[in-house]
XYZ file of N, CA and C in Angstrom:
564
model
N 13.024 6.583 6.431
C 12.003 5.377 7.424
C 10.885 5.046 6.051
N 11.326 3.311 6.419
C 10.906 2.678 4.980
C 9.244 2.487 5.363
N 8.432 2.551 4.040
C 6.655 2.619 4.487
C 6.161 1.686 4.207
N 5.540 0.483 4.812
C 5.128 -1.060 4.083
C 3.482 -0.543 4.396
N 2.618 -0.325 3.304
C 1.752 0.142 3.612
C 0.392 -0.488 2.914
N -0.720 -0.690 3.255
C -2.224 -1.727 2.717
C -3.049 -0.693 3.476
N -4.662 -1.089 3.001
C -5.653 -0.225 2.724
C -6.701 -0.252 2.183
N -7.460 0.343 2.562
C -8.684 -0.171 1.969
C -8.794 0.520 0.832
N -9.535 -0.230 -0.692
C -9.991 0.297 -1.854
C -11.170 0.997 -1.561
N -11.132 1.752 -2.703
C -12.246 3.094 -2.794
C -13.866 1.726 -2.572
N -14.949 2.229 -1.876
C -16.034 1.734 -1.745
C -16.613 1.633 -3.150
N -17.022 0.401 -2.741
C -18.318 -0.168 -4.296
C -19.321 0.686 -4.142
N -20.004 0.951 -5.338
C -20.892 1.749 -5.540
C -22.231 1.331 -4.425
N -22.096 0.060 -4.376
C -23.224 -0.300 -3.674
C -22.911 -0.787 -1.959
N -21.837 -0.229 -1.558
C -21.550 -0.554 -0.376
C -22.327 -0.342 0.363
N -22.992 -1.354 1.307
C -23.925 -1.182 2.131
C -22.956 -0.403 3.700
N -21.678 -1.025 3.777
C -20.780 -0.451 4.913
C -20.152 0.583 4.622
N -19.671 1.580 5.339
C -19.172 3.305 4.830
C -17.179 2.569 5.011
N -16.303 2.576 4.232
C -15.335 2.250 4.811
C -14.243 3.448 4.367
N -14.284 3.518 2.825
C -13.147 4.236 2.389
C -14.162 4.966 1.202
N -15.349 5.823 1.207
C -15.917 6.623 0.016
C -15.190 7.360 -0.908
N -15.591 7.280 -2.214
C -14.686 7.786 -2.998
C -14.420 9.724 -2.743
N -15.982 10.282 -2.053
C -16.219 11.850 -1.767
C -14.140 11.986 -0.918
N -14.363 11.129 -0.159
C -13.401 11.213 0.700
C -11.722 10.959 0.039
N -11.818 10.645 -0.872
C -10.215 10.530 -1.225
C -9.318 11.532 -1.043
N -9.464 12.500 -1.592
C -8.680 13.771 -1.473
C -8.520 13.996 -0.004
N -9.023 14.086 0.885
C -9.039 14.284 2.303
C -7.791 13.099 2.588
N -8.161 12.222 2.198
C -7.410 10.781 2.970
C -5.904 11.066 2.042
N -5.972 11.235 0.826
C -4.268 11.869 0.355
C -3.680 12.606 0.919
N -4.463 13.994 1.543
C -3.644 14.861 2.342
C -3.406 14.554 3.536
N -3.615 13.644 4.217
C -3.973 12.634 5.613
C -2.130 11.949 4.753
N -2.246 10.953 4.001
C -1.154 10.080 3.940
C 0.149 11.183 3.187
N 0.275 12.116 2.594
C 0.927 13.195 2.293
C 1.551 13.500 3.940
N 0.555 13.885 5.113
C 1.432 14.825 6.151
C 1.815 13.539 6.788
N 2.073 12.484 6.670
C 2.242 11.711 7.313
C 3.355 10.635 6.604
N 3.988 10.987 5.104
C 4.979 10.712 5.018
C 5.884 11.986 5.382
N 5.564 12.482 4.989
C 6.523 14.091 5.297
C 6.912 13.890 7.207
N 5.766 14.352 8.024
C 6.440 14.119 9.265
C 7.125 12.681 9.329
N 7.151 12.021 8.956
C 7.841 10.849 9.219
C 9.015 10.193 8.424
N 9.278 11.409 7.483
C 10.569 11.499 6.364
C 10.956 10.380 6.042
N 9.740 9.663 5.320
C 9.800 8.476 4.550
C 10.956 8.952 3.333
N 11.572 7.797 3.119
C 12.315 7.379 2.148
C 11.988 6.517 1.092
N 11.297 5.615 1.102
C 10.916 4.111 0.830
C 9.145 4.069 0.872
N 8.624 3.767 -0.237
C 7.143 3.610 0.317
C 7.066 2.029 -0.412
N 6.326 0.676 0.024
C 6.574 -0.553 -0.444
C 4.619 -1.012 -0.257
N 3.586 -1.072 -1.406
C 2.573 -1.406 -1.079
C 2.194 -2.060 -2.332
N 1.216 -2.504 -2.445
C 0.678 -3.218 -3.653
C 0.076 -1.738 -4.346
N -0.680 -1.779 -5.690
C -1.066 -1.001 -6.288
C -2.914 -0.770 -6.687
N -3.570 -1.180 -5.476
C -4.940 -1.000 -5.776
C -5.886 0.325 -5.437
N -6.685 0.092 -6.058
C -7.531 1.816 -6.322
C -7.592 1.991 -4.843
N -8.061 3.463 -4.393
C -8.148 3.781 -3.156
C -6.362 3.977 -2.490
N -6.421 3.308 -1.040
C -4.963 3.727 -0.292
C -3.651 3.413 -0.797
N -3.988 2.564 -1.692
C -2.695 2.167 -2.408
C -2.230 3.169 -3.502
N -3.058 3.387 -4.694
C -2.642 4.686 -5.517
C -2.284 6.081 -4.675
N -2.939 6.179 -4.168
C -2.852 7.697 -3.297
C -1.387 7.765 -2.458
N -1.316 6.728 -1.666
C -0.041 6.643 -1.392
C 0.858 6.781 -2.176
N 0.786 5.960 -3.512
C 2.231 5.866 -4.323
C 1.747 7.342 -5.146
N 0.758 7.995 -5.215
C 1.150 9.259 -6.110
C 1.729 10.581 -5.300
N 1.453 9.860 -3.995
C 1.693 11.436 -3.104
C 3.382 10.933 -2.847
N 3.855 9.580 -2.711
C 5.341 9.196 -2.813
C 6.146 10.185 -4.089
N 5.268 9.589 -5.262
C 5.783 10.111 -6.061
C 6.022 11.752 -5.992
N 5.103 12.076 -5.866
C 5.180 13.906 -5.505
C 6.590 14.161 -4.990
N 6.320 13.832 -3.914
C 7.735 14.064 -2.941
C 9.265 13.353 -3.156
N 9.087 12.263 -4.242
C 10.514 12.169 -4.481
C 10.791 10.511 -3.689
N 9.802 10.295 -3.432
C 10.305 8.885 -2.604
C 10.396 7.840 -3.315
N 10.729 6.794 -2.951
C 11.070 5.758 -3.500
C 9.899 4.630 -3.933
N 9.424 4.035 -4.806
C 8.371 3.934 -4.367
C 8.757 2.334 -5.113
N 7.932 1.155 -4.550
C 7.690 -0.236 -4.543
C 6.423 -0.718 -4.833
N 6.285 -1.868 -5.629
C 5.083 -1.932 -5.897
C 5.015 -3.730 -6.312
N 4.405 -4.177 -5.260
C 4.348 -5.800 -5.156
C 2.808 -6.216 -5.478
N 2.305 -6.430 -6.780
C 1.504 -7.027 -7.646
C 1.372 -8.423 -6.798
N 0.326 -9.100 -7.167
C -0.142 -10.452 -6.501
C -0.130 -11.586 -7.950
N -0.386 -10.621 -9.320
C -0.583 -11.276 -10.229
C -0.305 -10.292 -11.361
N -0.548 -11.248 -12.768
C -0.184 -10.351 -13.789
C -0.918 -8.994 -13.915
N -0.472 -7.395 -14.302
C -0.858 -6.254 -14.427
C -2.167 -6.309 -14.878
N -2.387 -6.121 -15.912
C -4.060 -5.834 -16.791
C -5.120 -7.097 -15.858
N -3.991 -8.306 -14.817
C -5.518 -8.688 -14.430
C -6.006 -8.286 -13.084
N -4.424 -7.604 -12.628
C -4.710 -6.908 -11.344
C -5.350 -5.299 -11.553
N -5.449 -4.604 -12.552
C -5.854 -3.426 -13.261
C -7.595 -3.365 -13.263
N -7.725 -4.892 -13.950
C -9.432 -5.028 -14.232
C -9.923 -5.316 -12.649
N -9.390 -5.789 -11.852
C -10.138 -6.917 -10.633
C -9.723 -5.659 -9.301
N -8.865 -4.811 -9.419
C -8.314 -4.228 -7.910
C -8.558 -2.532 -8.116
N -8.430 -2.388 -9.546
C -8.445 -0.751 -10.145
C -9.597 0.051 -10.399
N -9.833 -1.003 -11.788
C -11.219 0.127 -12.521
C -12.693 -0.918 -11.912
N -12.412 -1.507 -11.319
C -13.985 -2.039 -10.744
C -14.514 -1.302 -9.561
N -14.280 -0.494 -9.168
C -14.531 0.742 -8.173
C -14.989 2.211 -9.079
N -15.827 3.011 -8.499
C -15.892 4.345 -8.877
C -14.601 5.086 -8.703
N -14.366 6.091 -9.786
C -13.235 6.831 -9.994
C -12.338 6.619 -10.676
N -11.492 7.744 -11.362
C -10.825 6.948 -12.723
C -9.521 6.648 -12.009
N -9.612 5.431 -11.775
C -8.095 4.891 -11.196
C -7.606 4.368 -12.164
N -7.846 3.738 -12.900
C -7.203 3.442 -14.401
C -5.932 4.305 -14.563
N -6.618 5.771 -14.596
C -5.011 6.473 -15.839
C -3.844 6.131 -14.934
N -4.383 6.174 -13.154
C -3.377 6.294 -12.327
C -2.585 5.460 -12.257
N -3.238 4.015 -11.833
C -2.314 3.294 -12.068
C -1.595 2.961 -13.390
N -2.112 3.335 -14.767
C -1.168 3.250 -15.593
C 0.240 4.011 -15.602
N -0.161 5.473 -15.136
C 1.240 6.148 -15.073
C 2.115 5.854 -13.841
N 1.335 5.582 -12.734
C 2.707 5.361 -11.514
C 3.071 3.578 -11.575
N 2.127 2.687 -12.228
C 3.135 2.027 -12.799
C 3.776 1.541 -13.715
N 3.874 2.401 -14.833
C 4.861 2.688 -16.021
C 6.072 3.890 -15.522
N 5.695 4.334 -14.166
C 7.270 5.106 -13.421
C 8.064 3.898 -12.585
N 7.198 3.587 -11.940
C 8.067 2.299 -10.883
C 8.464 1.319 -11.809
N 7.640 0.661 -12.635
C 8.435 -0.123 -13.913
C 9.684 0.437 -14.583
N 9.889 1.419 -14.992
C 11.356 2.511 -15.392
C 12.043 2.038 -14.033
N 11.906 1.925 -13.212
C 12.770 2.290 -12.078
C 12.955 0.356 -11.337
N 12.449 -0.819 -12.501
C 12.937 -1.704 -11.972
C 12.258 -1.820 -10.081
N 11.250 -1.594 -9.916
C 11.097 -1.595 -8.504
C 9.724 -2.336 -8.711
N 9.064 -2.937 -9.594
C 7.573 -3.467 -9.826
C 8.057 -5.000 -9.828
N 7.544 -5.540 -8.794
C 7.758 -6.896 -8.900
C 5.954 -7.359 -8.665
N 5.761 -8.215 -9.964
C 4.848 -9.824 -10.128
C 4.981 -10.932 -9.484
N 4.228 -11.239 -7.990
C 4.228 -12.476 -7.974
C 4.173 -13.991 -8.288
N 2.823 -13.735 -9.657
C 2.440 -14.696 -10.378
C 2.425 -15.911 -9.983
N 1.110 -15.538 -8.876
C 0.640 -16.971 -8.427
C -0.597 -17.093 -9.147
N -0.861 -18.672 -8.936
C -2.056 -18.920 -9.394
C -3.264 -19.197 -8.833
N -3.283 -19.183 -7.642
C -4.760 -18.573 -6.584
C -5.331 -17.701 -7.035
N -6.388 -17.874 -6.970
C -7.672 -17.168 -6.899
C -8.345 -17.044 -5.685
N -7.918 -17.530 -4.530
C -8.248 -17.239 -3.316
C -7.672 -15.856 -2.599
N -7.726 -15.690 -1.321
C -7.125 -14.828 -0.271
C -5.585 -15.137 -0.419
N -5.540 -16.407 -0.049
C -4.122 -16.814 -0.105
C -3.123 -15.714 -0.749
N -3.206 -15.560 -2.006
C -2.211 -14.661 -2.840
C -2.544 -13.314 -2.605
N -3.510 -12.539 -1.866
C -3.458 -11.455 -1.207
C -2.770 -11.187 -0.007
N -2.740 -12.437 0.999
C -2.308 -12.478 2.075
C -0.773 -12.628 1.749
N -0.168 -13.628 0.887
C 1.324 -13.793 0.213
C 1.789 -12.519 0.066
N 0.995 -11.621 -0.417
C 1.612 -10.187 -0.993
C 1.531 -9.536 0.082
N 0.554 -9.222 0.487
C 0.797 -8.678 2.460
C 2.369 -8.866 2.738
N 2.929 -10.188 3.127
C 4.306 -10.656 3.755
C 5.492 -10.272 2.756
N 5.022 -10.361 1.252
C 6.368 -10.003 0.600
C 6.501 -8.187 0.826
N 5.427 -7.469 0.626
C 5.114 -5.836 0.926
C 5.977 -6.029 2.362
N 5.970 -6.617 3.612
C 6.612 -6.687 4.719
C 8.474 -6.646 4.424
N 8.094 -7.985 3.541
C 9.514 -8.424 3.539
C 10.720 -7.502 2.798
N 9.741 -6.998 1.934
C 10.286 -6.375 0.989
C 11.198 -4.775 1.421
N 10.245 -4.193 2.792
C 10.238 -3.158 3.036
C 11.521 -3.977 4.525
N 11.239 -4.665 4.901
C 12.417 -4.771 5.656
C 14.063 -4.942 4.965
N 13.493 -5.861 4.065
C 14.920 -5.662 2.939
C 15.634 -4.272 2.577
N 14.630 -3.538 1.933
C 15.459 -2.344 1.605
C 15.691 -1.581 3.243
N 15.398 -1.617 4.177
C 15.750 -1.043 5.230
C 17.144 -1.333 5.642
N 17.552 -3.143 5.734
C 18.756 -3.172 5.551
C 19.644 -2.815 5.113
N 19.351 -3.035 3.641
C 20.676 -2.543 2.888
C 20.841 -0.828 3.364
N 19.519 -0.126 3.068
C 19.987 1.177 3.813
C 20.487 1.656 5.014
N 20.181 0.399 5.820
C 21.468 0.808 6.977
C 22.684 0.497 6.664
N 23.050 -0.579 6.491
C 24.442 -1.191 5.915
C 25.019 -0.007 4.858
N 24.474 0.812 4.009
C 24.873 1.290 3.052
C 25.420 3.275 3.920
N 24.354 3.012 5.291
C 24.638 4.419 5.973
C 23.612 5.283 5.532
N 22.391 5.152 5.355
C 21.405 5.731 4.957
C 20.342 5.887 5.976
N 19.909 4.833 6.541
C 18.923 4.476 7.874
C 19.380 4.390 8.790
N 19.226 4.582 10.183
C 19.475 4.122 11.474
C 18.532 2.922 11.661
N 19.184 1.739 12.418
C 18.478 0.846 12.495
C 17.113 0.806 12.953
N 16.690 1.521 14.588
C 15.801 1.482 15.092
C 14.728 2.375 14.590
N 13.366 1.495 14.368
C 12.451 1.900 14.092
C 12.417 2.470 12.439
N 13.532 1.638 11.698
C 13.612 1.932 10.221
C 12.519 1.696 9.399
N 11.484 0.917 9.841
C 10.221 0.263 9.076
C 8.701 0.565 9.815
N 7.675 1.640 9.025
C 7.056 1.723 9.580
C 5.910 0.895 8.800
N 4.730 -0.189 9.716
C 3.593 -0.247 9.084
C 2.350 0.539 9.002
N 1.957 1.083 7.979
C 1.041 2.102 8.016
C -0.514 1.343 7.123
N -1.817 1.820 7.489
C -2.853 0.796 7.662
C -3.652 2.676 7.378
N -3.931 2.484 6.098
C -5.006 3.475 5.173
C -6.584 2.722 5.322
N -7.057 3.120 6.585
C -8.393 1.951 6.558
C -9.391 2.886 7.330
N -10.376 2.356 7.282
C -11.624 2.946 8.628
C -11.415 2.618 10.174
N -10.365 1.781 10.454
C -10.056 1.050 11.812
C -11.610 -0.169 12.253
N -11.673 -0.141 11.427
C -12.584 -1.918 11.574
C -12.677 -2.961 10.819
N -12.139 -4.031 11.382
C -11.359 -5.288 10.727
C -13.251 -6.171 10.442
N -13.352 -6.847 8.519
C -14.377 -7.049 8.436
C -14.497 -8.459 9.187
N -13.274 -8.997 9.996
C -13.321 -10.661 10.343
C -12.190 -11.029 9.171
N -12.280 -12.295 9.692
C -10.982 -13.310 8.913
C -10.047 -13.075 8.067
N -10.851 -12.333 7.055
C -10.902 -12.598 5.845
C -10.372 -11.164 5.601
N -10.013 -10.350 6.448
C -9.683 -8.560 6.202
C -8.206 -8.921 6.425
N -7.996 -8.142 4.767
C -6.735 -8.154 4.774
C -6.316 -7.305 5.133
N -6.312 -5.650 5.125
C -6.123 -4.997 5.820
C -5.397 -5.547 7.030
N -6.602 -5.819 8.337
C -6.184 -6.869 9.379
C -5.123 -7.591 9.335
N -4.761 -8.016 7.913
C -4.132 -9.393 8.313
C -2.606 -8.731 8.507
N -2.425 -7.302 6.925
C -1.191 -6.873 7.367
C -1.102 -6.501 8.738
N -1.692 -5.779 9.179
C -0.886 -5.344 10.758
C -0.787 -6.617 11.556
N -1.387 -7.285 11.279
C -1.191 -9.067 12.113
C 0.437 -9.344 11.584
N 0.385 -9.586 10.772
C 1.649 -9.711 10.027
C 2.976 -8.675 10.361
N 2.737 -7.372 10.760
C 4.035 -6.444 10.861
C 3.984 -6.820 12.203
N 2.863 -6.602 12.878
C 3.335 -7.225 14.561
C 4.197 -8.288 14.998
N 3.883 -9.447 14.225
C 4.579 -10.734 14.204
C 6.409 -10.538 13.249
N 6.023 -9.438 12.670
C 7.663 -9.499 12.790
C 8.474 -8.375 13.330
N 7.648 -7.420 14.485
C 8.311 -6.637 15.694
C 8.137 -5.063 14.832
N 7.235 -4.887 13.645
C 7.136 -3.991 12.949
C 5.713 -2.474 13.698
N 6.341 -1.364 14.174
C 5.230 -0.777 14.395
C 4.093 -0.579 13.727
N 2.867 -0.556 14.050
C 1.704 -0.203 13.259
C 1.223 0.905 13.246
N 0.742 1.990 12.297
C 0.294 3.362 12.566
C -1.229 3.343 11.705
N -1.904 4.161 11.747
C -3.334 4.081 11.164
C -3.453 5.321 10.610
N -4.384 5.304 9.343
C -4.446 6.563 8.877
C -5.946 6.358 8.568
N -6.731 6.918 8.845
C -8.336 6.554 8.894
C -8.421 7.196 7.836
N -9.837 6.539 6.774
C -10.588 6.832 5.589
C -12.029 7.419 5.668
N -12.182 7.616 7.156
C -13.735 8.415 7.238
C -13.337 9.607 8.511
N -14.275 10.662 8.081
C -13.885 11.586 8.413
C -14.666 11.477 10.006
């Protein structure tokens, strides 16, 4: 089973609405762990932001699941903008995981110049397309069955923030491709 994943980053220190509090990271990590085992995941495709992405990548590495990272722009810039800007020690985890994934030649940087949400929407599309490509290769190599070979997983609070919600966009993009969508909650 190929897993395409997107989800919430850890809440900012001054967040008015709780979507993914740092104190629930271990609980969410365990939920992701159980999901990947239950679904017999063979590959995980996602970005590498603090919170859902890095927790899933860490669990997948622990389980020996093949990992693919899609970054919207350069690693250093992404680390500053989407990893270390929130509470928690995410920088060290990001550095270790990206190094491991890069060594396997599974790290893709899109290098888009956009500063707006369009680059993140593009990243969502590339994550889903990469998961479908991996599934097709696995089917061709007889490592996967065709039916339900890709799942889109949302690790979030279940509530869209509106039109600019990138996790909700990921779900919409998956559904447009006929990919089943599953949710793992980030709140108790």
